Amino acid sequence: MDCELNVTCLNIEGYVEVDKYRYVYFVIMFIIYLLIICFNSTIVCLIWIHKNLHEPMYIFIAALLLNSVLFSTNIYPKLLIDVLSEKQIISYSACLFQYFIFYFLGSAEFLLLAAMSYDRYVSICKPLQYPTIMRKRNICILLVLAWVLAASHVVVQTTILSAETKLCNFTIKGIFCNNAIYGLPCVRIIVISVLGVILVLPFLFIIFTYTKILIIAYRSGREVRRKAAETCLPHLMVLISFSCLCIYDIVIARVESNFPKTARLIMTLQVILYHPLFNPLIYGLKMKEISKHLKRLFCPARII
């Protein structure tokens, strides 16, 4: 489909009865987006303000939550515009940009989770070397690497997609530009699927580090096991949540064309809804120091 000024546009056809429920869609998505921003930003601000939270583990948590805010901001404003529009369309170039930001931040989250698992590994398995290894300089390097490597990985995929200018399909069966756009070019691009396998490496590293932590904690005393449970359990819950997000995203792009539209929409919403809300809730409730500051912020009378 061609828009004005010869700009190639795509139809977004993932909504169910958008004409009938457009205001319901808008209100729900707007409230969710506000909650995501408020929940994540509150914890990031607490970590920024309180000096006792200026530790590697909390710095990585702040980076992860900031990543979630950017991830949601890449998607929700466009969704809010679409549900109020008569036609749900997007230019191919804008779609590629949304695709890039979506997978750039998604890959960065995986790498940040890998950095957090390494931080917990050093803290529990090499406690005497922890202050030396996890210095501020090294933390900054890990954070920069997480975003730079993620961007480098995704920019290759986006470049390949942009080079394939001939499109045979102009319909996106989702509500935003994820890997569903792989079906738009006339020729299936196998290289992109191969590049996606690279993300298995940080996942294997995370499994390795937590396995080592589990072995050390099992062999050590009660205090070490308690520390491992308190600090690693929230990270593992977030990892499981994010892994589910990745599985949903892969399945959505692979399901058959006759897959029920409502079921496809629900699966797509899982990708963008529960994980950005899940992260701050887990860290706010399960991390003792963050939970303490949240109680002081919202229930000062009880603390006194």
mmCIF file of C-alpha atoms in Angstrom:
data_model
loop_
_atom_site.group_PDB
_atom_site.id
_atom_site.type_symbol
_atom_site.label_atom_id
_atom_site.label_comp_id
_atom_site.label_asym_id
_atom_site.label_seq_id
_atom_site.Cartn_x
_atom_site.Cartn_y
_atom_site.Cartn_z
ATOM 1 C CA MET A 1 0.000 0.000 0.000
ATOM 2 C CA ASP A 2 1.326 3.471 -0.860
ATOM 3 C CA CYS A 3 0.560 6.591 1.148
ATOM 4 C CA GLU A 4 1.001 10.166 0.116
ATOM 5 C CA LEU A 5 4.432 11.226 -1.167
ATOM 6 C CA ASN A 6 5.141 7.640 -2.277
ATOM 7 C CA VAL A 7 5.724 6.423 1.287
ATOM 8 C CA THR A 8 5.108 2.697 1.677
ATOM 9 C CA CYS A 9 2.553 2.087 4.417
ATOM 10 C CA LEU A 10 1.416 -1.030 6.231
ATOM 11 C CA ASN A 11 -1.996 -1.955 7.590
ATOM 12 C CA ILE A 12 -2.122 -2.917 11.258
ATOM 13 C CA GLU A 13 -4.815 -5.568 11.594
ATOM 14 C CA GLY A 14 -4.237 -7.053 15.030
ATOM 15 C CA TYR A 15 -7.095 -5.305 16.826
ATOM 16 C CA VAL A 16 -10.457 -6.942 17.493
ATOM 17 C CA GLU A 17 -13.494 -4.716 16.751
ATOM 18 C CA VAL A 18 -11.493 -1.542 17.258
ATOM 19 C CA ASP A 19 -14.332 0.621 15.885
ATOM 20 C CA LYS A 20 -16.656 -0.674 18.584
ATOM 21 C CA TYR A 21 -14.236 -0.705 21.510
ATOM 22 C CA ARG A 22 -11.762 2.048 20.594
ATOM 23 C CA TYR A 23 -12.385 4.067 23.781
ATOM 24 C CA VAL A 24 -12.180 0.945 25.940
ATOM 25 C CA TYR A 25 -8.843 0.124 24.305
ATOM 26 C CA PHE A 26 -7.649 3.689 24.819
ATOM 27 C CA VAL A 27 -8.573 3.946 28.506
ATOM 28 C CA ILE A 28 -7.093 0.552 29.410
ATOM 29 C CA MET A 29 -3.845 1.141 27.505
ATOM 30 C CA PHE A 30 -3.488 4.688 28.836
ATOM 31 C CA ILE A 31 -3.929 3.531 32.448
ATOM 32 C CA ILE A 32 -1.446 0.677 31.955
ATOM 33 C CA TYR A 33 1.102 3.028 30.390
ATOM 34 C CA LEU A 34 0.760 5.492 33.298
ATOM 35 C CA LEU A 35 1.164 2.655 35.820
ATOM 36 C CA ILE A 36 4.274 1.401 34.040
ATOM 37 C CA ILE A 37 5.845 4.867 34.094
ATOM 38 C CA CYS A 38 4.871 5.562 37.726
ATOM 39 C CA PHE A 39 5.886 2.171 39.164
ATOM 40 C CA ASN A 40 9.237 1.982 37.391
ATOM 41 C CA SER A 41 10.125 5.656 37.804
ATOM 42 C CA THR A 42 9.355 5.604 41.533
ATOM 43 C CA ILE A 43 11.875 2.853 42.224
ATOM 44 C CA VAL A 44 14.479 4.417 39.911
ATOM 45 C CA CYS A 45 14.116 7.724 41.791
ATOM 46 C CA LEU A 46 14.429 5.989 45.170
ATOM 47 C CA ILE A 47 17.657 4.307 44.043
ATOM 48 C CA TRP A 48 18.917 7.646 42.725
ATOM 49 C CA ILE A 49 18.084 9.590 45.922
ATOM 50 C CA HIS A 50 19.148 7.195 48.694
ATOM 51 C CA LYS A 51 22.881 6.631 49.038
ATOM 52 C CA ASN A 52 22.492 3.237 50.734
ATOM 53 C CA LEU A 53 21.005 2.017 47.423
ATOM 54 C CA HIS A 54 24.052 3.119 45.429
ATOM 55 C CA GLU A 55 25.302 -0.456 45.234
ATOM 56 C CA PRO A 56 25.915 -2.519 42.069
ATOM 57 C CA MET A 57 22.805 -4.671 42.500
ATOM 58 C CA TYR A 58 20.486 -1.664 42.835
ATOM 59 C CA ILE A 59 22.205 0.227 40.013
ATOM 60 C CA PHE A 60 21.515 -2.722 37.693
ATOM 61 C CA ILE A 61 17.899 -2.804 38.905
ATOM 62 C CA ALA A 62 17.537 0.919 38.127
ATOM 63 C CA ALA A 63 18.978 0.339 34.629
ATOM 64 C CA LEU A 64 16.569 -2.561 34.065
ATOM 65 C CA LEU A 65 13.533 -0.518 35.145
ATOM 66 C CA LEU A 66 14.617 2.466 33.036
ATOM 67 C CA ASN A 67 14.911 0.053 30.130
ATOM 68 C CA SER A 68 11.296 -1.039 30.770
ATOM 69 C CA VAL A 69 10.072 2.563 30.628
ATOM 70 C CA LEU A 70 11.813 3.137 27.292
ATOM 71 C CA PHE A 71 10.512 -0.222 26.021
ATOM 72 C CA SER A 72 6.918 0.782 26.822
ATOM 73 C CA THR A 73 7.350 4.314 25.437
ATOM 74 C CA ASN A 74 8.356 2.794 22.112
ATOM 75 C CA ILE A 75 4.996 1.014 21.876
ATOM 76 C CA TYR A 76 2.180 2.607 23.890
ATOM 77 C CA PRO A 77 2.012 6.136 22.358
ATOM 78 C CA LYS A 78 1.595 4.606 18.886
ATOM 79 C CA LEU A 79 -1.050 2.187 20.212
ATOM 80 C CA LEU A 80 -3.006 5.073 21.763
ATOM 81 C CA ILE A 81 -2.931 6.966 18.458
ATOM 82 C CA ASP A 82 -3.971 3.884 16.482
ATOM 83 C CA VAL A 83 -7.057 3.025 18.555
ATOM 84 C CA LEU A 84 -8.400 6.572 18.079
ATOM 85 C CA SER A 85 -7.685 6.610 14.342
ATOM 86 C CA GLU A 86 -10.074 5.557 11.596
ATOM 87 C CA LYS A 87 -7.303 3.554 9.929
ATOM 88 C CA GLN A 88 -4.505 1.752 11.751
ATOM 89 C CA ILE A 89 -1.494 2.235 9.494
ATOM 90 C CA ILE A 90 2.240 2.831 9.825
ATOM 91 C CA SER A 91 4.926 3.676 7.296
ATOM 92 C CA TYR A 92 7.455 0.950 6.586
ATOM 93 C CA SER A 93 10.350 3.136 7.756
ATOM 94 C CA ALA A 94 8.565 3.953 11.030
ATOM 95 C CA CYS A 95 7.791 0.256 11.425
ATOM 96 C CA LEU A 96 11.468 -0.618 11.023
ATOM 97 C CA PHE A 97 12.372 2.020 13.623
ATOM 98 C CA GLN A 98 9.840 0.606 16.106
ATOM 99 C CA TYR A 99 11.140 -2.888 15.359
ATOM 100 C CA PHE A 100 14.715 -1.731 16.030
ATOM 101 C CA ILE A 101 13.881 -0.049 19.362
ATOM 102 C CA PHE A 102 11.715 -3.007 20.454
ATOM 103 C CA TYR A 103 14.430 -5.614 19.919
ATOM 104 C CA PHE A 104 17.283 -3.312 20.933
ATOM 105 C CA LEU A 105 15.729 -2.753 24.363
ATOM 106 C CA GLY A 106 14.634 -6.396 24.584
ATOM 107 C CA SER A 107 18.174 -7.598 23.859
ATOM 108 C CA ALA A 108 19.568 -5.009 26.288
ATOM 109 C CA GLU A 109 17.297 -6.404 29.000
ATOM 110 C CA PHE A 110 18.676 -9.879 28.446
ATOM 111 C CA LEU A 111 22.241 -8.556 28.713
ATOM 112 C CA LEU A 112 21.366 -6.534 31.823
ATOM 113 C CA LEU A 113 19.949 -9.690 33.404
ATOM 114 C CA ALA A 114 23.210 -11.437 32.523
ATOM 115 C CA ALA A 115 25.188 -8.627 34.203
ATOM 116 C CA MET A 116 22.952 -8.894 37.277
ATOM 117 C CA SER A 117 23.505 -12.649 37.450
ATOM 118 C CA TYR A 118 27.275 -12.051 37.304
ATOM 119 C CA ASP A 119 26.972 -9.483 40.108
ATOM 120 C CA ARG A 120 25.128 -12.030 42.289
ATOM 121 C CA TYR A 121 27.678 -14.722 41.373
ATOM 122 C CA VAL A 122 30.611 -12.579 42.501
ATOM 123 C CA SER A 123 28.764 -11.422 45.633
ATOM 124 C CA ILE A 124 27.926 -14.950 46.827
ATOM 125 C CA CYS A 125 30.711 -17.097 45.364
ATOM 126 C CA LYS A 126 33.606 -14.599 45.674
ATOM 127 C CA PRO A 127 32.578 -12.220 48.501
ATOM 128 C CA LEU A 128 36.141 -11.141 49.367
ATOM 129 C CA GLN A 129 36.823 -10.076 45.766
ATOM 130 C CA TYR A 130 33.437 -8.381 45.302
ATOM 131 C CA PRO A 131 34.520 -4.776 46.151
ATOM 132 C CA THR A 132 37.460 -5.081 43.742
ATOM 133 C CA ILE A 133 35.585 -6.685 40.843
ATOM 134 C CA MET A 134 32.341 -4.702 41.054
ATOM 135 C CA ARG A 135 33.835 -1.211 41.149
ATOM 136 C CA LYS A 136 31.933 1.743 39.720
ATOM 137 C CA ARG A 137 34.127 1.734 36.619
ATOM 138 C CA ASN A 138 33.368 -1.919 35.910
ATOM 139 C CA ILE A 139 29.643 -1.364 36.507
ATOM 140 C CA CYS A 140 29.635 1.473 33.970
ATOM 141 C CA ILE A 141 31.447 -0.756 31.462
ATOM 142 C CA LEU A 142 28.870 -3.539 31.913
ATOM 143 C CA LEU A 143 25.963 -1.101 31.487
ATOM 144 C CA VAL A 144 27.442 0.475 28.361
ATOM 145 C CA LEU A 145 28.258 -2.936 26.893
ATOM 146 C CA ALA A 146 24.702 -4.150 27.495
ATOM 147 C CA TRP A 147 23.191 -1.338 25.419
ATOM 148 C CA VAL A 148 25.967 -1.119 22.780
ATOM 149 C CA LEU A 149 26.059 -4.869 22.084
ATOM 150 C CA ALA A 150 22.255 -4.989 21.944
ATOM 151 C CA ALA A 151 22.137 -2.093 19.480
ATOM 152 C CA SER A 152 24.887 -3.630 17.329
ATOM 153 C CA HIS A 153 23.059 -6.960 17.238
ATOM 154 C CA VAL A 154 19.697 -5.493 16.207
ATOM 155 C CA VAL A 155 21.036 -2.895 13.768
ATOM 156 C CA VAL A 156 22.314 -5.725 11.547
ATOM 157 C CA GLN A 157 18.835 -7.266 11.408
ATOM 158 C CA THR A 158 17.203 -3.885 10.714
ATOM 159 C CA THR A 159 19.708 -3.144 7.941
ATOM 160 C CA ILE A 160 18.918 -6.470 6.268
ATOM 161 C CA LEU A 161 15.183 -5.758 6.446
ATOM 162 C CA SER A 162 15.571 -2.225 5.070
ATOM 163 C CA ALA A 163 17.710 -3.570 2.201
ATOM 164 C CA GLU A 164 14.876 -5.906 1.206
ATOM 165 C CA THR A 165 12.845 -3.073 -0.336
ATOM 166 C CA LYS A 166 10.470 -5.283 -2.343
ATOM 167 C CA LEU A 167 7.454 -6.184 -0.223
ATOM 168 C CA CYS A 168 4.784 -8.702 -1.184
ATOM 169 C CA ASN A 169 2.688 -8.307 1.957
ATOM 170 C CA PHE A 170 1.478 -5.004 3.429
ATOM 171 C CA THR A 171 -0.455 -6.289 6.428
ATOM 172 C CA ILE A 172 0.828 -6.693 9.979
ATOM 173 C CA LYS A 173 -1.251 -9.185 11.915
ATOM 174 C CA GLY A 174 -0.176 -7.726 15.248
ATOM 175 C CA ILE A 175 -0.707 -4.321 16.855
ATOM 176 C CA PHE A 176 2.899 -3.145 16.589
ATOM 177 C CA CYS A 177 6.048 -3.990 14.626
ATOM 178 C CA ASN A 178 7.746 -7.052 16.056
ATOM 179 C CA ASN A 179 9.099 -10.086 14.215
ATOM 180 C CA ALA A 180 5.792 -10.375 12.341
ATOM 181 C CA ILE A 181 7.390 -8.058 9.750
ATOM 182 C CA TYR A 182 9.643 -10.934 8.657
ATOM 183 C CA GLY A 183 6.731 -12.069 6.493
ATOM 184 C CA LEU A 184 6.499 -8.769 4.590
ATOM 185 C CA PRO A 185 9.430 -9.132 2.113
ATOM 186 C CA CYS A 186 8.889 -11.299 -0.942
ATOM 187 C CA VAL A 187 11.879 -13.487 0.013
ATOM 188 C CA ARG A 188 12.148 -15.089 3.453
ATOM 189 C CA ILE A 189 15.298 -13.839 5.206
ATOM 190 C CA ILE A 190 16.926 -16.806 6.968
ATOM 191 C CA VAL A 191 19.933 -14.787 8.194
ATOM 192 C CA ILE A 192 17.756 -12.901 10.683
ATOM 193 C CA SER A 193 16.602 -16.131 12.312
ATOM 194 C CA VAL A 194 20.236 -17.225 12.642
ATOM 195 C CA LEU A 195 21.203 -13.888 14.230
ATOM 196 C CA GLY A 196 18.385 -14.283 16.748
ATOM 197 C CA VAL A 197 20.021 -17.464 18.068
ATOM 198 C CA ILE A 198 22.901 -15.326 19.407
ATOM 199 C CA LEU A 199 20.657 -14.316 22.334
ATOM 200 C CA VAL A 200 20.922 -17.894 23.587
ATOM 201 C CA LEU A 201 24.485 -17.105 24.738
ATOM 202 C CA PRO A 202 23.589 -14.651 27.552
ATOM 203 C CA PHE A 203 20.771 -16.997 28.581
ATOM 204 C CA LEU A 204 23.256 -19.888 28.923
ATOM 205 C CA PHE A 205 25.579 -17.597 30.905
ATOM 206 C CA ILE A 206 22.716 -16.719 33.281
ATOM 207 C CA ILE A 207 21.879 -20.410 33.770
ATOM 208 C CA PHE A 208 25.557 -21.142 34.456
ATOM 209 C CA THR A 209 25.948 -18.378 37.069
ATOM 210 C CA TYR A 210 22.771 -19.269 38.971
ATOM 211 C CA THR A 211 23.712 -22.957 38.894
ATOM 212 C CA LYS A 212 27.064 -22.073 40.478
ATOM 213 C CA ILE A 213 25.285 -19.916 43.071
ATOM 214 C CA LEU A 214 22.894 -22.777 43.867
ATOM 215 C CA ILE A 215 25.795 -25.214 44.345
ATOM 216 C CA ILE A 216 27.750 -22.795 46.578
ATOM 217 C CA ALA A 217 24.648 -21.920 48.617
ATOM 218 C CA TYR A 218 23.807 -25.614 49.102
ATOM 219 C CA ARG A 219 27.317 -26.355 50.375
ATOM 220 C CA SER A 220 27.501 -23.270 52.616
ATOM 221 C CA GLY A 221 25.825 -22.265 55.858
ATOM 222 C CA ARG A 222 22.365 -20.904 56.541
ATOM 223 C CA GLU A 223 23.460 -17.249 56.230
ATOM 224 C CA VAL A 224 24.764 -17.753 52.679
ATOM 225 C CA ARG A 225 21.579 -19.604 51.685
ATOM 226 C CA ARG A 226 19.454 -16.803 53.138
ATOM 227 C CA LYS A 227 21.437 -14.137 51.253
ATOM 228 C CA ALA A 228 21.189 -16.129 48.013
ATOM 229 C CA ALA A 229 17.427 -16.572 48.426
ATOM 230 C CA GLU A 230 16.792 -12.887 49.263
ATOM 231 C CA THR A 231 18.850 -11.402 46.435
ATOM 232 C CA CYS A 232 18.586 -14.030 43.683
ATOM 233 C CA LEU A 233 14.906 -14.982 43.895
ATOM 234 C CA PRO A 234 13.630 -11.603 42.538
ATOM 235 C CA HIS A 235 16.142 -11.780 39.662
ATOM 236 C CA LEU A 236 15.068 -15.333 38.823
ATOM 237 C CA MET A 237 11.390 -14.337 38.844
ATOM 238 C CA VAL A 238 12.130 -11.454 36.460
ATOM 239 C CA LEU A 239 14.197 -13.784 34.271
ATOM 240 C CA ILE A 240 11.319 -16.273 34.062
ATOM 241 C CA SER A 241 8.909 -13.433 33.257
ATOM 242 C CA PHE A 242 11.173 -12.118 30.508
ATOM 243 C CA SER A 243 11.707 -15.613 29.095
ATOM 244 C CA CYS A 244 7.929 -15.987 28.842
ATOM 245 C CA LEU A 245 7.838 -12.658 26.980
ATOM 246 C CA CYS A 246 10.400 -13.965 24.479
ATOM 247 C CA ILE A 247 8.490 -17.222 23.993
ATOM 248 C CA TYR A 248 5.240 -15.315 23.430
ATOM 249 C CA ASP A 249 6.951 -13.067 20.879
ATOM 250 C CA ILE A 250 8.377 -16.036 18.969
ATOM 251 C CA VAL A 251 5.113 -18.001 19.044
ATOM 252 C CA ILE A 252 3.060 -15.014 17.838
ATOM 253 C CA ALA A 253 5.189 -14.738 14.697
ATOM 254 C CA ARG A 254 5.141 -18.492 14.041
ATOM 255 C CA VAL A 255 1.440 -19.323 14.506
ATOM 256 C CA GLU A 256 -0.619 -20.114 11.446
ATOM 257 C CA SER A 257 -2.550 -17.432 9.587
ATOM 258 C CA ASN A 258 -5.885 -18.987 10.610
ATOM 259 C CA PHE A 259 -5.029 -18.616 14.295
ATOM 260 C CA PRO A 260 -7.959 -16.861 16.071
ATOM 261 C CA LYS A 261 -7.544 -13.094 15.974
ATOM 262 C CA THR A 262 -8.680 -12.635 19.589
ATOM 263 C CA ALA A 263 -6.182 -15.215 20.855
ATOM 264 C CA ARG A 264 -3.414 -13.560 18.844
ATOM 265 C CA LEU A 265 -4.305 -10.157 20.347
ATOM 266 C CA ILE A 266 -4.256 -11.554 23.889
ATOM 267 C CA MET A 267 -0.858 -13.147 23.282
ATOM 268 C CA THR A 268 0.479 -9.874 21.863
ATOM 269 C CA LEU A 269 -0.754 -7.935 24.893
ATOM 270 C CA GLN A 270 1.133 -10.377 27.140
ATOM 271 C CA VAL A 271 4.358 -9.196 25.523
ATOM 272 C CA ILE A 272 3.854 -5.510 26.293
ATOM 273 C CA LEU A 273 1.652 -5.590 29.391
ATOM 274 C CA TYR A 274 2.584 -7.801 32.299
ATOM 275 C CA HIS A 275 6.406 -7.727 32.146
ATOM 276 C CA PRO A 276 6.948 -3.917 32.438
ATOM 277 C CA LEU A 277 4.478 -3.954 35.358
ATOM 278 C CA PHE A 278 5.877 -7.157 36.854
ATOM 279 C CA ASN A 279 9.474 -5.915 37.259
ATOM 280 C CA PRO A 280 8.849 -2.990 39.650
ATOM 281 C CA LEU A 281 6.334 -5.010 41.672
ATOM 282 C CA ILE A 282 8.833 -7.826 42.192
ATOM 283 C CA TYR A 283 11.724 -5.548 43.089
ATOM 284 C CA GLY A 284 9.520 -3.299 45.208
ATOM 285 C CA LEU A 285 8.074 -6.174 47.232
ATOM 286 C CA LYS A 286 10.947 -8.670 47.336
ATOM 287 C CA MET A 287 14.032 -6.458 47.759
ATOM 288 C CA LYS A 288 14.153 -5.563 51.447
ATOM 289 C CA GLU A 289 15.902 -2.169 51.169
ATOM 290 C CA ILE A 290 13.710 -0.955 48.299
ATOM 291 C CA SER A 291 10.586 -2.169 50.091
ATOM 292 C CA LYS A 292 11.664 -0.284 53.230
ATOM 293 C CA HIS A 293 12.032 3.009 51.329
ATOM 294 C CA LEU A 294 8.694 2.482 49.580
ATOM 295 C CA LYS A 295 6.988 2.046 52.956
ATOM 296 C CA ARG A 296 8.602 5.239 54.231
ATOM 297 C CA LEU A 297 7.437 7.066 51.115
ATOM 298 C CA PHE A 298 3.823 5.894 51.091
ATOM 299 C CA CYS A 299 3.211 5.042 54.795
ATOM 300 C CA PRO A 300 5.304 7.539 56.802
ATOM 301 C CA ALA A 301 2.856 7.492 59.740
ATOM 302 C CA ARG A 302 3.276 3.747 60.289
ATOM 303 C CA ILE A 303 7.056 4.016 60.226
ATOM 304 C CA ILE A 304 6.979 6.724 62.857
#
